[in-house]
PDB file of C-alpha atoms in Angstrom:
ATOM      1  CA  MET A  27      17.392  28.543  -4.445  1.00 66.00           C
ATOM      2  CA  ILE A  28      17.749  25.125  -6.111  1.00 63.00           C
ATOM      3  CA  ASN A  29      15.294  23.631  -8.542  1.00 63.00           C
ATOM      4  CA  GLY A  30      14.867  20.092  -9.792  1.00 55.00           C
ATOM      5  CA  ASP A  31      16.345  20.743 -13.233  1.00 51.00           C
ATOM      6  CA  THR A  32      19.147  18.261 -13.841  1.00 44.00           C
ATOM      7  CA  ASN A  33      18.761  17.616 -17.561  1.00 44.00           C
ATOM      8  CA  THR A  34      17.649  20.432 -19.817  1.00 39.00           C
ATOM      9  CA  GLU A  35      18.315  18.524 -23.044  1.00 44.00           C
ATOM     10  CA  ASP A  36      15.060  16.564 -23.071  1.00 50.00           C
ATOM     11  CA  THR A  37      11.786  18.422 -22.705  1.00 51.00           C
ATOM     12  CA  LYS A  38       9.759  15.226 -23.126  1.00 54.00           C
ATOM     13  CA  LYS A  39      10.337  11.887 -21.456  1.00 60.00           C
ATOM     14  CA  GLY A  40       7.847   9.058 -21.443  1.00 59.00           C
ATOM     15  CA  GLY A  41       5.020  11.450 -22.224  1.00 57.00           C
ATOM     16  CA  TYR A  42       5.986  13.695 -19.309  1.00 56.00           C
ATOM     17  CA  ASN A  43       6.667  17.377 -19.919  1.00 55.00           C
ATOM     18  CA  MET A  44       9.983  17.645 -18.098  1.00 55.00           C
ATOM     19  CA  LYS A  45       9.694  21.427 -17.824  1.00 57.00           C
ATOM     20  CA  GLU A  46       6.829  20.837 -15.395  1.00 58.00           C
ATOM     21  CA  PHE A  47       9.220  18.895 -13.185  1.00 57.00           C
ATOM     22  CA  HIS A  48      11.497  21.852 -12.611  1.00 63.00           C
ATOM     23  CA  THR A  49       9.043  23.860 -10.530  1.00 75.00           C
ATOM     24  CA  ARG A  50      10.297  22.575  -7.199  1.00 84.00           C
ATOM     25  CA  ARG A  51      12.279  25.239  -5.350  1.00 89.00           C
ATOM     26  CA  THR A  52      14.226  25.104  -2.095  1.00 92.00           C
ATOM     27  CA  GLU A  53      14.624  27.936   0.372  1.00 93.00           C
ATOM     28  CA  HIS A  54      18.231  26.893   1.037  1.00 95.00           C
ATOM     29  CA  ASP A  55      20.877  25.048  -0.962  1.00 94.00           C
ATOM     30  CA  ILE A  56      20.626  21.256  -0.663  1.00 93.00           C
ATOM     31  CA  ASP A  57      21.625  18.271  -2.781  1.00 94.00           C
ATOM     32  CA  PRO A  58      19.371  18.195  -5.894  1.00 92.00           C
ATOM     33  CA  ILE A  59      18.609  14.499  -5.285  1.00 94.00           C
ATOM     34  CA  TYR A  60      15.967  15.541  -2.734  1.00 94.00           C
ATOM     35  CA  LEU A  61      14.063  17.361  -5.465  1.00 93.00           C
ATOM     36  CA  GLN A  62      14.578  14.666  -8.087  1.00 92.00           C
ATOM     37  CA  ARG A  63      12.954  11.997  -5.921  1.00 93.00           C
ATOM     38  CA  TRP A  64       9.194  11.784  -6.360  1.00 94.00           C
ATOM     39  CA  SER A  65       6.501   9.097  -6.612  1.00 94.00           C
ATOM     40  CA  PRO A  66       5.304   8.370 -10.162  1.00 95.00           C
ATOM     41  CA  ARG A  67       2.906   5.532 -10.979  1.00 95.00           C
ATOM     42  CA  SER A  68       3.870   4.595 -14.539  1.00 95.00           C
ATOM     43  CA  TYR A  69       6.431   1.799 -14.785  1.00 96.00           C
ATOM     44  CA  MET A  70       8.381   0.590 -17.796  1.00 96.00           C
ATOM     45  CA  ASP A  71       8.390  -3.105 -18.696  1.00 93.00           C
ATOM     46  CA  LYS A  72      12.058  -3.458 -17.799  1.00 96.00           C
ATOM     47  CA  GLU A  73      13.769  -5.586 -15.174  1.00 97.00           C
ATOM     48  CA  VAL A  74      15.935  -3.949 -12.535  1.00 98.00           C
ATOM     49  CA  PRO A  75      19.466  -5.444 -12.632  1.00 98.00           C
ATOM     50  CA  GLU A  76      20.499  -7.348  -9.521  1.00 98.00           C
ATOM     51  CA  ASP A  77      23.403  -5.032  -8.665  1.00 98.00           C
ATOM     52  CA  VAL A  78      21.275  -1.911  -9.029  1.00 98.00           C
ATOM     53  CA  LEU A  79      18.496  -3.368  -6.884  1.00 98.00           C
ATOM     54  CA  MET A  80      20.874  -4.501  -4.167  1.00 98.00           C
ATOM     55  CA  ARG A  81      22.469  -1.046  -4.004  1.00 98.00           C
ATOM     56  CA  ILE A  82      19.180   0.576  -3.005  1.00 98.00           C
ATOM     57  CA  PHE A  83      18.689  -1.981  -0.245  1.00 98.00           C
ATOM     58  CA  GLU A  84      22.296  -1.444   0.798  1.00 98.00           C
ATOM     59  CA  ALA A  85      21.430   2.230   1.289  1.00 98.00           C
ATOM     60  CA  ALA A  86      18.438   1.252   3.433  1.00 98.00           C
ATOM     61  CA  ARG A  87      20.722  -0.990   5.501  1.00 98.00           C
ATOM     62  CA  TRP A  88      22.711   2.060   6.634  1.00 98.00           C
ATOM     63  CA  ALA A  89      19.773   4.127   7.851  1.00 98.00           C
ATOM     64  CA  PRO A  90      20.064   5.530  11.401  1.00 98.00           C
ATOM     65  CA  SER A  91      18.575   3.254  14.048  1.00 97.00           C
ATOM     66  CA  ALA A  92      17.894   3.749  17.764  1.00 96.00           C
ATOM     67  CA  ASN A  93      20.253   1.505  19.755  1.00 96.00           C
ATOM     68  CA  ASN A  94      21.200   0.044  16.370  1.00 97.00           C
ATOM     69  CA  ARG A  95      18.188  -2.302  16.617  1.00 96.00           C
ATOM     70  CA  GLN A  96      17.573  -2.085  12.833  1.00 97.00           C
ATOM     71  CA  PRO A  97      13.963  -3.276  13.171  1.00 97.00           C
ATOM     72  CA  TRP A  98      13.166  -3.176   9.456  1.00 98.00           C
ATOM     73  CA  ARG A  99      13.050  -6.096   7.002  1.00 98.00           C
ATOM     74  CA  PHE A 100      12.107  -6.267   3.323  1.00 98.00           C
ATOM     75  CA  ILE A 101      10.233  -9.029   1.519  1.00 98.00           C
ATOM     76  CA  ILE A 102      10.773  -8.568  -2.212  1.00 98.00           C
ATOM     77  CA  ALA A 103       8.789  -9.880  -5.164  1.00 98.00           C
ATOM     78  CA  ARG A 104      10.542 -10.021  -8.548  1.00 97.00           C
ATOM     79  CA  THR A 105       9.069 -13.077 -10.264  1.00 97.00           C
ATOM     80  CA  SER A 106       5.596 -13.107 -11.790  1.00 97.00           C
ATOM     81  CA  GLU A 107       4.554 -15.696  -9.217  1.00 98.00           C
ATOM     82  CA  ASP A 108       5.744 -13.606  -6.277  1.00 98.00           C
ATOM     83  CA  ARG A 109       4.251 -10.379  -7.637  1.00 98.00           C
ATOM     84  CA  ASP A 110       0.911 -12.115  -8.202  1.00 98.00           C
ATOM     85  CA  ARG A 111       0.992 -13.164  -4.555  1.00 98.00           C
ATOM     86  CA  PHE A 112       1.463  -9.539  -3.523  1.00 98.00           C
ATOM     87  CA  HIS A 113      -1.392  -8.468  -5.792  1.00 98.00           C
ATOM     88  CA  THR A 114      -3.832 -10.560  -3.761  1.00 98.00           C
ATOM     89  CA  PHE A 115      -3.673  -8.158  -0.814  1.00 98.00           C
ATOM     90  CA  ILE A 116      -3.089  -4.806  -2.567  1.00 98.00           C
ATOM     91  CA  ASN A 117      -6.180  -2.628  -2.978  1.00 98.00           C
ATOM     92  CA  GLU A 118      -7.761  -2.796  -6.413  1.00 96.00           C
ATOM     93  CA  ARG A 119      -7.164   0.853  -7.299  1.00 96.00           C
ATOM     94  CA  ASN A 120      -3.473   0.594  -6.512  1.00 96.00           C
ATOM     95  CA  ARG A 121      -3.211  -2.562  -8.606  1.00 96.00           C
ATOM     96  CA  LEU A 122      -4.345  -0.560 -11.643  1.00 95.00           C
ATOM     97  CA  TRP A 123      -0.852   0.908 -11.836  1.00 96.00           C
ATOM     98  CA  CYS A 124       1.459  -1.088  -9.561  1.00 96.00           C
ATOM     99  CA  GLU A 125       0.958  -4.400 -11.395  1.00 96.00           C
ATOM    100  CA  LYS A 126       3.379  -3.123 -14.032  1.00 96.00           C
ATOM    101  CA  ALA A 127       6.187  -2.499 -11.534  1.00 98.00           C
ATOM    102  CA  PRO A 128       8.948  -5.111 -11.986  1.00 98.00           C
ATOM    103  CA  VAL A 129       9.757  -5.155  -8.256  1.00 98.00           C
ATOM    104  CA  LEU A 130       7.524  -4.906  -5.207  1.00 98.00           C
ATOM    105  CA  ALA A 131       9.003  -4.752  -1.717  1.00 98.00           C
ATOM    106  CA  MET A 132       7.100  -5.156   1.538  1.00 98.00           C
ATOM    107  CA  LEU A 133       8.629  -3.175   4.396  1.00 98.00           C
ATOM    108  CA  ILE A 134       7.949  -4.848   7.742  1.00 98.00           C
ATOM    109  CA  SER A 135       9.267  -3.989  11.185  1.00 97.00           C
ATOM    110  CA  ASP A 136       9.585  -5.392  14.672  1.00 96.00           C
ATOM    111  CA  THR A 137       6.472  -4.702  16.770  1.00 94.00           C
ATOM    112  CA  GLU A 138       8.329  -5.095  20.083  1.00 93.00           C
ATOM    113  CA  PHE A 139      10.484  -1.989  19.585  1.00 91.00           C
ATOM    114  CA  PRO A 140       8.632   1.312  20.349  1.00 93.00           C
ATOM    115  CA  VAL A 141      10.386   3.418  17.691  1.00 95.00           C
ATOM    116  CA  SER A 142      10.276   0.679  15.064  1.00 96.00           C
ATOM    117  CA  PRO A 143       7.912   2.586  12.696  1.00 96.00           C
ATOM    118  CA  PHE A 144      10.133   5.671  12.909  1.00 96.00           C
ATOM    119  CA  ASP A 145      13.330   3.772  12.158  1.00 97.00           C
ATOM    120  CA  SER A 146      11.658   1.817   9.369  1.00 97.00           C
ATOM    121  CA  GLY A 147      10.440   5.011   7.738  1.00 97.00           C
ATOM    122  CA  THR A 148      14.006   6.296   7.746  1.00 98.00           C
ATOM    123  CA  ALA A 149      15.158   3.122   5.975  1.00 98.00           C
ATOM    124  CA  TRP A 150      12.469   3.683   3.331  1.00 98.00           C
ATOM    125  CA  GLY A 151      13.699   7.246   2.841  1.00 98.00           C
ATOM    126  CA  PHE A 152      17.285   6.106   2.343  1.00 98.00           C
ATOM    127  CA  LEU A 153      16.117   3.485  -0.153  1.00 98.00           C
ATOM    128  CA  ALA A 154      14.066   6.035  -2.098  1.00 98.00           C
ATOM    129  CA  LEU A 155      16.950   8.492  -2.392  1.00 98.00           C
ATOM    130  CA  GLN A 156      19.414   5.832  -3.548  1.00 98.00           C
ATOM    131  CA  ALA A 157      16.835   4.638  -6.066  1.00 98.00           C
ATOM    132  CA  ALA A 158      16.633   8.157  -7.478  1.00 96.00           C
ATOM    133  CA  ARG A 159      20.429   8.192  -7.842  1.00 97.00           C
ATOM    134  CA  GLU A 160      20.216   4.904  -9.738  1.00 97.00           C
ATOM    135  CA  GLY A 161      17.664   6.308 -12.197  1.00 96.00           C
ATOM    136  CA  LEU A 162      14.819   4.315 -10.648  1.00 97.00           C
ATOM    137  CA  ILE A 163      11.416   5.450  -9.449  1.00 97.00           C
ATOM    138  CA  THR A 164       9.715   4.350  -6.256  1.00 98.00           C
ATOM    139  CA  HIS A 165       6.192   4.704  -4.929  1.00 98.00           C
ATOM    140  CA  ALA A 166       5.128   3.723  -1.414  1.00 98.00           C
ATOM    141  CA  ILE A 167       1.738   2.005  -1.146  1.00 98.00           C
ATOM    142  CA  GLY A 168      -0.262   2.107   2.060  1.00 97.00           C
ATOM    143  CA  GLY A 169      -3.477   0.791   0.538  1.00 97.00           C
ATOM    144  CA  PHE A 170      -3.332  -2.927   1.204  1.00 98.00           C
ATOM    145  CA  ASP A 171      -4.768  -5.518   3.587  1.00 98.00           C
ATOM    146  CA  LYS A 172      -2.114  -5.933   6.292  1.00 98.00           C
ATOM    147  CA  GLU A 173      -3.782  -8.915   7.910  1.00 98.00           C
ATOM    148  CA  LYS A 174      -4.032 -10.767   4.611  1.00 98.00           C
ATOM    149  CA  ALA A 175      -0.463  -9.791   3.704  1.00 98.00           C
ATOM    150  CA  SER A 176       0.800 -11.314   6.949  1.00 98.00           C
ATOM    151  CA  GLU A 177      -1.145 -14.481   6.247  1.00 98.00           C
ATOM    152  CA  VAL A 178      -0.089 -14.828   2.600  1.00 98.00           C
ATOM    153  CA  LEU A 179       3.585 -14.030   3.215  1.00 98.00           C
ATOM    154  CA  GLY A 180       3.896 -15.936   6.480  1.00 98.00           C
ATOM    155  CA  ILE A 181       4.885 -12.857   8.496  1.00 98.00           C
ATOM    156  CA  PRO A 182       5.105 -13.683  12.227  1.00 98.00           C
ATOM    157  CA  GLY A 183       3.161 -11.679  14.791  1.00 96.00           C
ATOM    158  CA  THR A 184       6.345 -10.031  16.023  1.00 97.00           C
ATOM    159  CA  PHE A 185       6.543  -8.099  12.740  1.00 98.00           C
ATOM    160  CA  GLU A 186       4.006  -5.725  11.199  1.00 97.00           C
ATOM    161  CA  PRO A 187       3.661  -4.825   7.508  1.00 98.00           C
ATOM    162  CA  ARG A 188       4.216  -1.079   7.070  1.00 98.00           C
ATOM    163  CA  ILE A 189       4.208  -0.255   3.353  1.00 98.00           C
ATOM    164  CA  ILE A 190       4.704  -1.832  -0.054  1.00 98.00           C
ATOM    165  CA  ILE A 191       7.215  -0.133  -2.344  1.00 98.00           C
ATOM    166  CA  ALA A 192       6.894  -0.293  -6.130  1.00 98.00           C
ATOM    167  CA  ILE A 193      10.340  -0.101  -7.762  1.00 98.00           C
ATOM    168  CA  GLY A 194      11.331   0.224 -11.408  1.00 98.00           C
ATOM    169  CA  TYR A 195      11.955   2.581 -14.318  1.00 97.00           C
ATOM    170  CA  LEU A 196       9.736   5.472 -15.377  1.00 96.00           C
ATOM    171  CA  GLY A 197       7.211   4.426 -18.014  1.00 94.00           C
ATOM    172  CA  GLU A 198       4.879   6.295 -20.347  1.00 93.00           C
ATOM    173  CA  LYS A 199       2.485   8.691 -18.691  1.00 91.00           C
ATOM    174  CA  GLU A 200      -0.179   7.814 -21.270  1.00 92.00           C
ATOM    175  CA  ALA A 201      -0.122   4.201 -20.067  1.00 92.00           C
ATOM    176  CA  LEU A 202      -1.972   5.319 -16.942  1.00 92.00           C
ATOM    177  CA  ALA A 203      -5.691   5.865 -16.551  1.00 88.00           C
ATOM    178  CA  GLU A 204      -6.643   9.486 -17.202  1.00 90.00           C
ATOM    179  CA  ASP A 205      -7.303  10.328 -13.555  1.00 88.00           C
ATOM    180  CA  PHE A 206      -3.861   9.035 -12.616  1.00 90.00           C
ATOM    181  CA  GLN A 207      -2.257  11.036 -15.430  1.00 91.00           C
ATOM    182  CA  GLN A 208      -3.628  14.249 -13.954  1.00 88.00           C
ATOM    183  CA  ARG A 209      -1.833  13.516 -10.677  1.00 88.00           C
ATOM    184  CA  GLU A 210       1.544  12.651 -12.225  1.00 84.00           C
ATOM    185  CA  LEU A 211       3.513  15.658 -11.047  1.00 86.00           C
ATOM    186  CA  PRO A 212       6.072  16.063  -8.256  1.00 89.00           C
ATOM    187  CA  SER A 213       4.387  17.640  -5.242  1.00 89.00           C
ATOM    188  CA  ASP A 214       5.549  20.772  -3.461  1.00 90.00           C
ATOM    189  CA  ARG A 215       6.275  21.149   0.264  1.00 92.00           C
ATOM    190  CA  ARG A 216       5.095  23.520   2.968  1.00 91.00           C
ATOM    191  CA  PRO A 217       7.505  26.413   3.700  1.00 92.00           C
ATOM    192  CA  LEU A 218      10.098  26.082   6.463  1.00 93.00           C
ATOM    193  CA  GLU A 219       8.361  28.736   8.562  1.00 91.00           C
ATOM    194  CA  GLU A 220       5.356  26.419   8.859  1.00 92.00           C
ATOM    195  CA  MET A 221       7.505  23.404   9.709  1.00 92.00           C
ATOM    196  CA  ILE A 222       9.865  24.852  12.316  1.00 92.00           C
ATOM    197  CA  MET A 223       8.683  26.183  15.676  1.00 92.00           C
ATOM    198  CA  GLU A 224      11.056  28.227  17.784  1.00 92.00           C
ATOM    199  CA  GLY A 225      11.052  27.438  21.500  1.00 95.00           C
ATOM    200  CA  ARG A 226       7.491  26.069  21.800  1.00 94.00           C
ATOM    201  CA  TYR A 227       4.521  24.840  19.795  1.00 94.00           C
ATOM    202  CA  ARG A 228       2.571  27.383  17.790  1.00 88.00           C
ATOM    203  CA  GLU A 229      -0.141  27.162  15.167  1.00 84.00           C
ATOM    204  CA  ALA A 230       0.827  28.083  11.600  1.00 73.00           C
ATOM    205  CA  GLU A 231      -0.439  31.520  10.644  1.00 69.00           C
TER     206      GLU A 231
END
């Protein structure tokens, strides 16, 4: 129904063939922002303005929350010193690309609230969509040492690190290692008929 094509003027951007980006298709009409959001790894050497950055966290602030507990928090790293601190607990392979991101954000959440991971994931989703509206890219990183992160960042035991989010502007595809370049495409999604079950659980055919 809808595809991800929002700008047909440029067929090349940062070494990316933009025509390849327009292969996403929906089964029903939705806001195109859901198709425009994806998770690249190449970041431009460009700072994110304060107002733009705060708007994406403002979006996360308004995510739905059970009992309005809002169990999520963000620890952000924008200076070289702070980013270097984050790099000490991020897995080496992820550092190959995320070290160029101008902003890193650690999403943590309250461990004493049973649905804390669920609510926190919703906040991440809101942040990612607002980032796409702002012309930013985001990529969630799960490959890091949570225990070391808690130690380095002084995170109390009542909070658990969930993900690290790389935030910035889309860079050149060729700046990535070749194996990363091959993966730099928006992914598709399973069809609705495999996602929705009517009345009771059933295995996908």
